[in-house]
CSV table of C-alpha atoms in Angstrom, one decimal:
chain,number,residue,atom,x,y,z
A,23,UNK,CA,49.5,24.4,-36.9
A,24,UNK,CA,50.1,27.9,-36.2
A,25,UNK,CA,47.6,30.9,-33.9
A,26,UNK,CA,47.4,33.1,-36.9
A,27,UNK,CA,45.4,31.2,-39.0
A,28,UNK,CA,43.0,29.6,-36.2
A,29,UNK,CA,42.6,32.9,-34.8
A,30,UNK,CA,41.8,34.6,-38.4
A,31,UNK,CA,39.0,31.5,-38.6
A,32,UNK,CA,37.4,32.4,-35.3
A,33,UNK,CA,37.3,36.2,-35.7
A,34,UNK,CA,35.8,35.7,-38.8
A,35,UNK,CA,33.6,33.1,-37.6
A,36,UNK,CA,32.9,36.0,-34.8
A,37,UNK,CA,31.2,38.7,-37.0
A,38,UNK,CA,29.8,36.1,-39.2
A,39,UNK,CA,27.3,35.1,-36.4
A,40,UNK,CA,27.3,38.8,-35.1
A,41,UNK,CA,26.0,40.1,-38.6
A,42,UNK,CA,23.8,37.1,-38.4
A,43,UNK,CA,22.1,38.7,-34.9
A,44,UNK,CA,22.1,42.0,-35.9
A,45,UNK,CA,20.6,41.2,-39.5
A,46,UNK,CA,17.7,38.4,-38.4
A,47,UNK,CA,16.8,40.0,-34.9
A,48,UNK,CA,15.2,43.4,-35.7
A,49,UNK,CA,13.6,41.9,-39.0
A,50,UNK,CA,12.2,39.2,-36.9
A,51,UNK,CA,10.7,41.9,-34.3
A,52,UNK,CA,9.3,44.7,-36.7
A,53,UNK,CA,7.4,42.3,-39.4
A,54,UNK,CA,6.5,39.2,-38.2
A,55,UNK,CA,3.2,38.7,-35.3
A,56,UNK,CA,4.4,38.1,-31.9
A,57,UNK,CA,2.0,35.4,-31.6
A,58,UNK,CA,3.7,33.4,-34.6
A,59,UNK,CA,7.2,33.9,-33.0
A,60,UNK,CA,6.5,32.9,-29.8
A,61,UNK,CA,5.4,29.7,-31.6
A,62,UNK,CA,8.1,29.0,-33.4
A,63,UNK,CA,10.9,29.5,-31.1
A,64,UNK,CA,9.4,28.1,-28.6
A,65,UNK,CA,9.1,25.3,-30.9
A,66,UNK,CA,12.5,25.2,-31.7
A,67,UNK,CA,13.4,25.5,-27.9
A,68,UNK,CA,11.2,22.3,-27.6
A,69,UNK,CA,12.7,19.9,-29.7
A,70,UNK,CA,15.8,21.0,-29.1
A,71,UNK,CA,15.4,20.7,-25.1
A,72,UNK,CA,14.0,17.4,-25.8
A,73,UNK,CA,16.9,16.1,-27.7
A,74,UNK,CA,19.1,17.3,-24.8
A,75,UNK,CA,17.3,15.9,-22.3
A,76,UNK,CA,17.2,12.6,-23.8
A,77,UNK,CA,20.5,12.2,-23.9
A,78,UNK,CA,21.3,13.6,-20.6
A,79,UNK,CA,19.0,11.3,-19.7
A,80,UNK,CA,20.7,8.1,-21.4
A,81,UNK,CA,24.0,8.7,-19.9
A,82,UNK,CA,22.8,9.5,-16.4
A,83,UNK,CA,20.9,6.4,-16.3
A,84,UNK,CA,24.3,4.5,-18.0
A,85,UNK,CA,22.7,3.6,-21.0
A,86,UNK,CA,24.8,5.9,-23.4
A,87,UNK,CA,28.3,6.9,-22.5
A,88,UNK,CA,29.6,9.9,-21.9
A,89,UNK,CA,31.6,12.1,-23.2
A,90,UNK,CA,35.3,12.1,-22.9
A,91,UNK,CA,36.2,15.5,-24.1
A,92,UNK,CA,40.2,14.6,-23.5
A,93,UNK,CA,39.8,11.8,-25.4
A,94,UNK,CA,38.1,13.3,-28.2
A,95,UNK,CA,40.8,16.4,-28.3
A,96,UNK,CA,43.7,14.4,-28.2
A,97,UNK,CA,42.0,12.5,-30.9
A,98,UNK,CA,41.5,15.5,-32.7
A,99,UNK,CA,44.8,17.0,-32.2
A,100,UNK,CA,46.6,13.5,-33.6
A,101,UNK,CA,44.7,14.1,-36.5
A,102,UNK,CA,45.0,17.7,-37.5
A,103,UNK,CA,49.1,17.1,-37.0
A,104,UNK,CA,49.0,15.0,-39.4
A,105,UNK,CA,48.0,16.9,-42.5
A,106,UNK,CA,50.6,19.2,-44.1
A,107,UNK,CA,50.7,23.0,-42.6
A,108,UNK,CA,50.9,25.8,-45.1
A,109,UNK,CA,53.6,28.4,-45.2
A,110,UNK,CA,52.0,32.1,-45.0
A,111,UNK,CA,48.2,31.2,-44.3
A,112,UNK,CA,47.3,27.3,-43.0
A,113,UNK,CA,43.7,26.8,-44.8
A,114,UNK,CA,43.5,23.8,-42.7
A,115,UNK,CA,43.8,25.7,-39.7
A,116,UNK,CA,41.4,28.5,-41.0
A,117,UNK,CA,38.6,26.4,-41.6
A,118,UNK,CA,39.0,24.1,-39.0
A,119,UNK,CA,38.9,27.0,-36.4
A,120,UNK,CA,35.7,28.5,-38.3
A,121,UNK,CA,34.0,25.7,-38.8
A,122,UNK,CA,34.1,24.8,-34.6
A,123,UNK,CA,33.7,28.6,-33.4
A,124,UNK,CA,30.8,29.0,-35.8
A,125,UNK,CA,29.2,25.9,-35.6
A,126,UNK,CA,28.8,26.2,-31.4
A,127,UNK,CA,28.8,29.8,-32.2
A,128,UNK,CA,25.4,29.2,-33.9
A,129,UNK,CA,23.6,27.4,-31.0
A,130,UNK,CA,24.8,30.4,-28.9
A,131,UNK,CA,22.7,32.6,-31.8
A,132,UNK,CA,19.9,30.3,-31.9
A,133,UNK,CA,19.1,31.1,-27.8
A,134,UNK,CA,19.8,34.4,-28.2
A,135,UNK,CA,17.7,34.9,-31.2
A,136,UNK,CA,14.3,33.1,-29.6
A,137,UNK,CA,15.0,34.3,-26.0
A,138,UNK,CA,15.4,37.9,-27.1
A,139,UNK,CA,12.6,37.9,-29.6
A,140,UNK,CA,10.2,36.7,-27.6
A,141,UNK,CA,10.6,38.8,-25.0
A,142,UNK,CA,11.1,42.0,-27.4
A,143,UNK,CA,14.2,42.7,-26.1
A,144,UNK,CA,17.0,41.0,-28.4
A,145,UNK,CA,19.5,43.6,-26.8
A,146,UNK,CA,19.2,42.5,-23.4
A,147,UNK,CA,19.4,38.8,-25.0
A,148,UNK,CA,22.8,39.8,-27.0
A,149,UNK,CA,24.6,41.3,-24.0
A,150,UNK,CA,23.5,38.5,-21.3
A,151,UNK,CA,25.2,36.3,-23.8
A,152,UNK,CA,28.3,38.5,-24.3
A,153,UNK,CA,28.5,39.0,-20.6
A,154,UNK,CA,28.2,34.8,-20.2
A,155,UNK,CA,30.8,34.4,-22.7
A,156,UNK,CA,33.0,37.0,-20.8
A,157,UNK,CA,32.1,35.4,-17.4
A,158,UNK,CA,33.0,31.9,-18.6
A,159,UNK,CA,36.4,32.8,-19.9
A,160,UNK,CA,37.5,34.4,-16.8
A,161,UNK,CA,36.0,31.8,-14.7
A,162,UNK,CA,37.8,29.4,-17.1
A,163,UNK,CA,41.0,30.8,-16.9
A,164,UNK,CA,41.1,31.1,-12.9
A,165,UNK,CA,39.1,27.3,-12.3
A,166,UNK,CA,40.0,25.8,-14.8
A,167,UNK,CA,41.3,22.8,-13.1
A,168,UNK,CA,38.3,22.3,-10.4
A,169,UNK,CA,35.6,23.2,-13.5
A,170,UNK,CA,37.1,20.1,-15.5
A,171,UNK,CA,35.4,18.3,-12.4
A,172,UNK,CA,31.8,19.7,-12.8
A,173,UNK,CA,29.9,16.7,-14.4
A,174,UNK,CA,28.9,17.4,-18.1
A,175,UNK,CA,26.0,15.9,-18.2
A,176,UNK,CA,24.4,17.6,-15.0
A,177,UNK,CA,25.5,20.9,-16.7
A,178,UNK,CA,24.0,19.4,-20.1
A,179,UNK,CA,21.0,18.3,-18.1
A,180,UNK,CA,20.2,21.5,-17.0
A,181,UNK,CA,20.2,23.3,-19.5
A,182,UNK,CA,18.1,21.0,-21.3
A,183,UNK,CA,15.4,21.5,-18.5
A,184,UNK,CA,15.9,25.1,-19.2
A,185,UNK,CA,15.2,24.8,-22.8
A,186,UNK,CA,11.8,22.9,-22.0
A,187,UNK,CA,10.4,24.7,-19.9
A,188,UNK,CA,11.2,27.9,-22.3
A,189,UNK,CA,10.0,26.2,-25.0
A,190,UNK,CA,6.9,25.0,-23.3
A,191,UNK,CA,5.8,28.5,-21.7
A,192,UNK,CA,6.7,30.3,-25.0
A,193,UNK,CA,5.1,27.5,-27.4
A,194,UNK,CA,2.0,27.3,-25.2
A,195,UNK,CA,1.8,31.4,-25.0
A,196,UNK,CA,2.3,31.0,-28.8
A,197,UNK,CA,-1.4,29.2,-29.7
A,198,UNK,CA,-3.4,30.9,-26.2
A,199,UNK,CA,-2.6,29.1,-23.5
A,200,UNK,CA,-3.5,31.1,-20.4
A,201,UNK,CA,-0.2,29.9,-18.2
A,202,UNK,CA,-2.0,30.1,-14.5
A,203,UNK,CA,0.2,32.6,-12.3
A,204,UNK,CA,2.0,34.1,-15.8
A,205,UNK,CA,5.8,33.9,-15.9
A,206,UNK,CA,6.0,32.1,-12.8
A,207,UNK,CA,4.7,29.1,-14.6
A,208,UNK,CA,7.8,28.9,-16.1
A,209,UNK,CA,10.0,27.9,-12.6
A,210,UNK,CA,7.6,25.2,-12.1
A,211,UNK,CA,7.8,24.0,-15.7
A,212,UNK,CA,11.3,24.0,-14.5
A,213,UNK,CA,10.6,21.9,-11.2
A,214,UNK,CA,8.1,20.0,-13.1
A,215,UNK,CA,10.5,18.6,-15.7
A,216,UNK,CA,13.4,18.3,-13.3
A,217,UNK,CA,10.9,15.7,-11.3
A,218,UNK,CA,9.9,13.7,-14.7
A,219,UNK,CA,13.8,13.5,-15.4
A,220,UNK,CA,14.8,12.4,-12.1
A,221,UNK,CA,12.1,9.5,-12.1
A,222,UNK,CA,13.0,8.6,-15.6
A,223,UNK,CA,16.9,8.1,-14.8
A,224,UNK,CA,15.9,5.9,-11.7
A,225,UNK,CA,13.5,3.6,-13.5
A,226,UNK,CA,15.5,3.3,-16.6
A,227,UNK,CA,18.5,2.9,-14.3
A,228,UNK,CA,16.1,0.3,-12.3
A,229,UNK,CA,14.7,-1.7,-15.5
A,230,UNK,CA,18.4,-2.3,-17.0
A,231,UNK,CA,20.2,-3.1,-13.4
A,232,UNK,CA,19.3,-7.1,-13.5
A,233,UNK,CA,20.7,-7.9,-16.6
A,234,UNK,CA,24.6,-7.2,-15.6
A,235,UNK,CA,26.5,-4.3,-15.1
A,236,UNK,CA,27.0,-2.3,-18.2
A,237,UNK,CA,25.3,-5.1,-20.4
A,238,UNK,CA,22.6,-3.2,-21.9
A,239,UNK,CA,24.6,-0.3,-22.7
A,240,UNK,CA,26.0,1.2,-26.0
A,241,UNK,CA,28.6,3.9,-26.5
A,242,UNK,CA,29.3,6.5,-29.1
A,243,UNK,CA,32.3,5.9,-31.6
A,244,UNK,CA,35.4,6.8,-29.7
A,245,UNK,CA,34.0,7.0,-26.4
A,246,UNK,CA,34.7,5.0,-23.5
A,247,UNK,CA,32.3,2.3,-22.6
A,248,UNK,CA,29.1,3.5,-20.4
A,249,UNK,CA,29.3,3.2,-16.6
A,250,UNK,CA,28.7,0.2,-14.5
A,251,UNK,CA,24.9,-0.5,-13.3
A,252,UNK,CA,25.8,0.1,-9.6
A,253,UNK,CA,27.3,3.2,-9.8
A,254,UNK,CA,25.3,5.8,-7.0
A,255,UNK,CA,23.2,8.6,-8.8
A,256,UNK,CA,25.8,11.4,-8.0
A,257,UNK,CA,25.2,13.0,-10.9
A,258,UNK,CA,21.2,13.1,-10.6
A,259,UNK,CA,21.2,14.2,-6.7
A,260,UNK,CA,23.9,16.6,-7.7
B,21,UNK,CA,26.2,20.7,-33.9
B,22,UNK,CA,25.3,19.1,-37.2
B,23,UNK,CA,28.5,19.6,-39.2
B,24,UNK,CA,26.8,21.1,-42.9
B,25,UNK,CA,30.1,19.8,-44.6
B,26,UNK,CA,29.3,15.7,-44.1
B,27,UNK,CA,26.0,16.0,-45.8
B,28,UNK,CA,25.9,14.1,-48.7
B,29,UNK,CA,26.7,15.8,-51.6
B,30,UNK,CA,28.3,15.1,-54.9
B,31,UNK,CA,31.2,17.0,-56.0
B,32,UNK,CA,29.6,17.4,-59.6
B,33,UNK,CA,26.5,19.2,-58.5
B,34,UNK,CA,26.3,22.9,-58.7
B,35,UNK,CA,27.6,24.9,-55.9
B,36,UNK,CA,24.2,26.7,-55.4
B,37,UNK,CA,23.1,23.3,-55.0
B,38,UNK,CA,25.6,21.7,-53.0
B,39,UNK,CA,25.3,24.7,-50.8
B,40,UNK,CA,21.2,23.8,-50.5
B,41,UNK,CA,21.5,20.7,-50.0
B,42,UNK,CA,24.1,21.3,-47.2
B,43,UNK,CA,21.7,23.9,-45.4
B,44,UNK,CA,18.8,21.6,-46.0
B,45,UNK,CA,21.0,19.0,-43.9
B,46,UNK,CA,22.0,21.1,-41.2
B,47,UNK,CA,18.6,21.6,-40.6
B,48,UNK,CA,17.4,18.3,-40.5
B,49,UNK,CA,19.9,17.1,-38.3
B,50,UNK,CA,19.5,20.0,-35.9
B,51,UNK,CA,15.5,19.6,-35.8
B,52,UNK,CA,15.3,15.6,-36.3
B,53,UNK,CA,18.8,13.8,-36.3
B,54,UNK,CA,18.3,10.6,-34.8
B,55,UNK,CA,15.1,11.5,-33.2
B,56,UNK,CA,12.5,11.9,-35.0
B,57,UNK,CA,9.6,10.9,-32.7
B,58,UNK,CA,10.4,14.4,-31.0
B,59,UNK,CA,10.0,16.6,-33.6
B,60,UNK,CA,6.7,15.1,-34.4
B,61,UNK,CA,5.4,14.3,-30.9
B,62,UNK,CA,6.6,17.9,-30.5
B,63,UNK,CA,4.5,19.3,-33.5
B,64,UNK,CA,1.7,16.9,-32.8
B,65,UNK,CA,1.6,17.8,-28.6
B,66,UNK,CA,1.4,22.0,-29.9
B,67,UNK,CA,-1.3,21.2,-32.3
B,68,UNK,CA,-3.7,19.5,-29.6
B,69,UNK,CA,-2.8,22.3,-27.5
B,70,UNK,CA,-3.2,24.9,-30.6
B,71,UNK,CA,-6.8,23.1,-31.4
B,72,UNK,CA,-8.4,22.9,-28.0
B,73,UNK,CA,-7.2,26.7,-27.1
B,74,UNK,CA,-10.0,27.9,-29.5
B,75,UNK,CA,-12.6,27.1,-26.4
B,76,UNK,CA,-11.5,30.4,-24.6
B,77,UNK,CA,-12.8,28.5,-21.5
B,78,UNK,CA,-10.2,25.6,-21.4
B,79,UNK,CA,-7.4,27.6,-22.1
B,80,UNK,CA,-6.0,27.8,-18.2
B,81,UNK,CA,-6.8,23.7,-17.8
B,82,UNK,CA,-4.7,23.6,-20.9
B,83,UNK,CA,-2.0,25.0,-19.4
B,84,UNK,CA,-1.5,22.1,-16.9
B,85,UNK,CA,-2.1,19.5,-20.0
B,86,UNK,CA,0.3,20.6,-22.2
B,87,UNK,CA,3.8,19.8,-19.7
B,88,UNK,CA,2.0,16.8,-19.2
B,89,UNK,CA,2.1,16.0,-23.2
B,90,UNK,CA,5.8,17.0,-23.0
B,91,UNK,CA,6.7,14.6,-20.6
B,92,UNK,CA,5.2,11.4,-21.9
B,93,UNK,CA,6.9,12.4,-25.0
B,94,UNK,CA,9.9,12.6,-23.2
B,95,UNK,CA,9.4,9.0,-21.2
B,96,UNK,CA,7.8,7.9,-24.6
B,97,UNK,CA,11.4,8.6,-26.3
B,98,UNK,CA,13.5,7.7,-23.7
B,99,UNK,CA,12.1,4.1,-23.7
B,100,UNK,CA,12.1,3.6,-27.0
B,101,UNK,CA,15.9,4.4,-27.1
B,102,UNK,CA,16.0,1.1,-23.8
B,103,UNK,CA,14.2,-0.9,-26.2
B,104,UNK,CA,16.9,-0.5,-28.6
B,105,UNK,CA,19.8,-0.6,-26.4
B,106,UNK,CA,18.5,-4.5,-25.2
């Protein structure tokens, strides 16, 4: 459909979510209790860890399937060449771009926004994730190939575990909780989780195994059906 | 990412509206989506932590409790989600 237009919808996508940080973070510092924000995005790093981790979960133990990314861009592709391009600026293009770099672009904000708040330091929190966006565009560029290999959802699960534990230690500071050995609570949050998610993919993996391969599992629209029961647990030992 | 533009909205209503309604929806499927025994398993496990961190003297013991709320939720929502898939 034409770079100009996809790359006018990310750039502006790009200092939406920037003006977004810059406007939210300091106001969210300077006037409201550090008490009350460690509560809420520690919260919001709960619920939202959780809902990771249950569907890393799912898929590890086969019981939702994963994600074909090549699939679903081809898919995606097919459909976008199919819709008329415009001559000087493709609106189709433009939104489309926007819409995806601002969407993702907004969980990015989301971290950065409860990370760097509740540690008062949004700026550190804003340049880690500048740097990690840098860092995973080289590293892109140069393994591409070999990073297509890295398992999803292990990546997926790990961050989820992340977002836990965060969300835990931060939530818990939030209402008083008196985490024993301070911030080093939070790698055994980390350890603690991983543990509870390992056991869970077994057993679930265990309790569906005698009714056939594959026969208790569902898939999302579009995505290839779920692993067979006897698959080894690469992606949980990995 | 919950994608604002499939909420469900009538053409005919008012932008401001429409636009409301749209942010309303975003946030409901970021916080809730399909999973709604999170978010209030979630809310619930912080407000038992919340209510018995007013005893200054528990507040350590709680601190070995409250993963341990976290994680039957977790194994709570996670076999829900078996029962459905049999």
């Amino acid at each position: 459909r034409g770079w100009r237009s996809a790359f006018e919808g990310a750039a502006t996508a790009l200092v939406l979510l920037a003006s977004l940080v810059t406007a939210l973070g300091p106001a969210l510092v300077h006037y409201v209790p550090l008490s009350v924000l460690r509560l809420v995005v520690g919260g919001l790093l709960l619920v939202f860890g959780l809902q990771w981790l249950r569907k890393a979960v799912l898929r590890a133990a086969g019981l939702k399937a994963k994600h074909d990314e090549d699939a679903i861009f081809a898919r995606e592709v097919e459909a976008l060449s199919q819709s008329p391009v415009g001559k000087k600026r493709d609106s189709t293009g433009f939104v489309v771009a926007f819409k995806g770099v601002f969407l993702e672009g907004l969980e990015v904000v989301v971290i950065v926004l409860t990370l760097g708040v509740a540690s008062h330091n949004l700026g550190l929190a804003a340049a880690a994730a500048g740097a990690a966006v840098a860092v995973v565009g080289v590293v892109g560029l140069i393994v591409a190939r070999q990073l297509s290999a890295v398992p999803e959802n292990t990546l997926k699960m790990g961050v989820g575990l992340m977002l836990v534990s965060f969300g835990t230690f931060w939530s818990g500071e939030g209402v008083g909780v008196r985490w024993p050995g301070s911030d080093l609570a939070i790698p055994v949050l980390v350890a603690f989780y991983g543990i509870v998610t390992w056991a869970l993919v077994v057993t679930v993996r265990r309790a569906l195994a005698p009714t056939g391969a594959g026969g208790m599992a569902w898939s999302e629209p579009g995505a290839p059906a779920a692993e067979p029961m006897g698959e080894p647990m690469g992606e949980v030992r990995g | 990412m919950a994608d604002p533009s499939s909420a469900p909205v009538g053409p005919s209503r008012p932008l401001a509206l429409r636009l409301l309604i749209a942010f309303g929806y975003f946030w409901w499927e970021f916080l809730i989506g399909d999973t709604p025994e999170l978010f209030m398993g979630g809310v619930a496990a912080v407000g038992v932590v919340a209510a018995l961190c007013i005893d200054h003297r528990v507040r350590m013991a709680v601190g070995f409790l409250f993963p341990v709320l976290v994680a039957t939720l977790l194994t709570s929502s996670v076999w829900m989600a078996v029962r459905k898939g049999r």
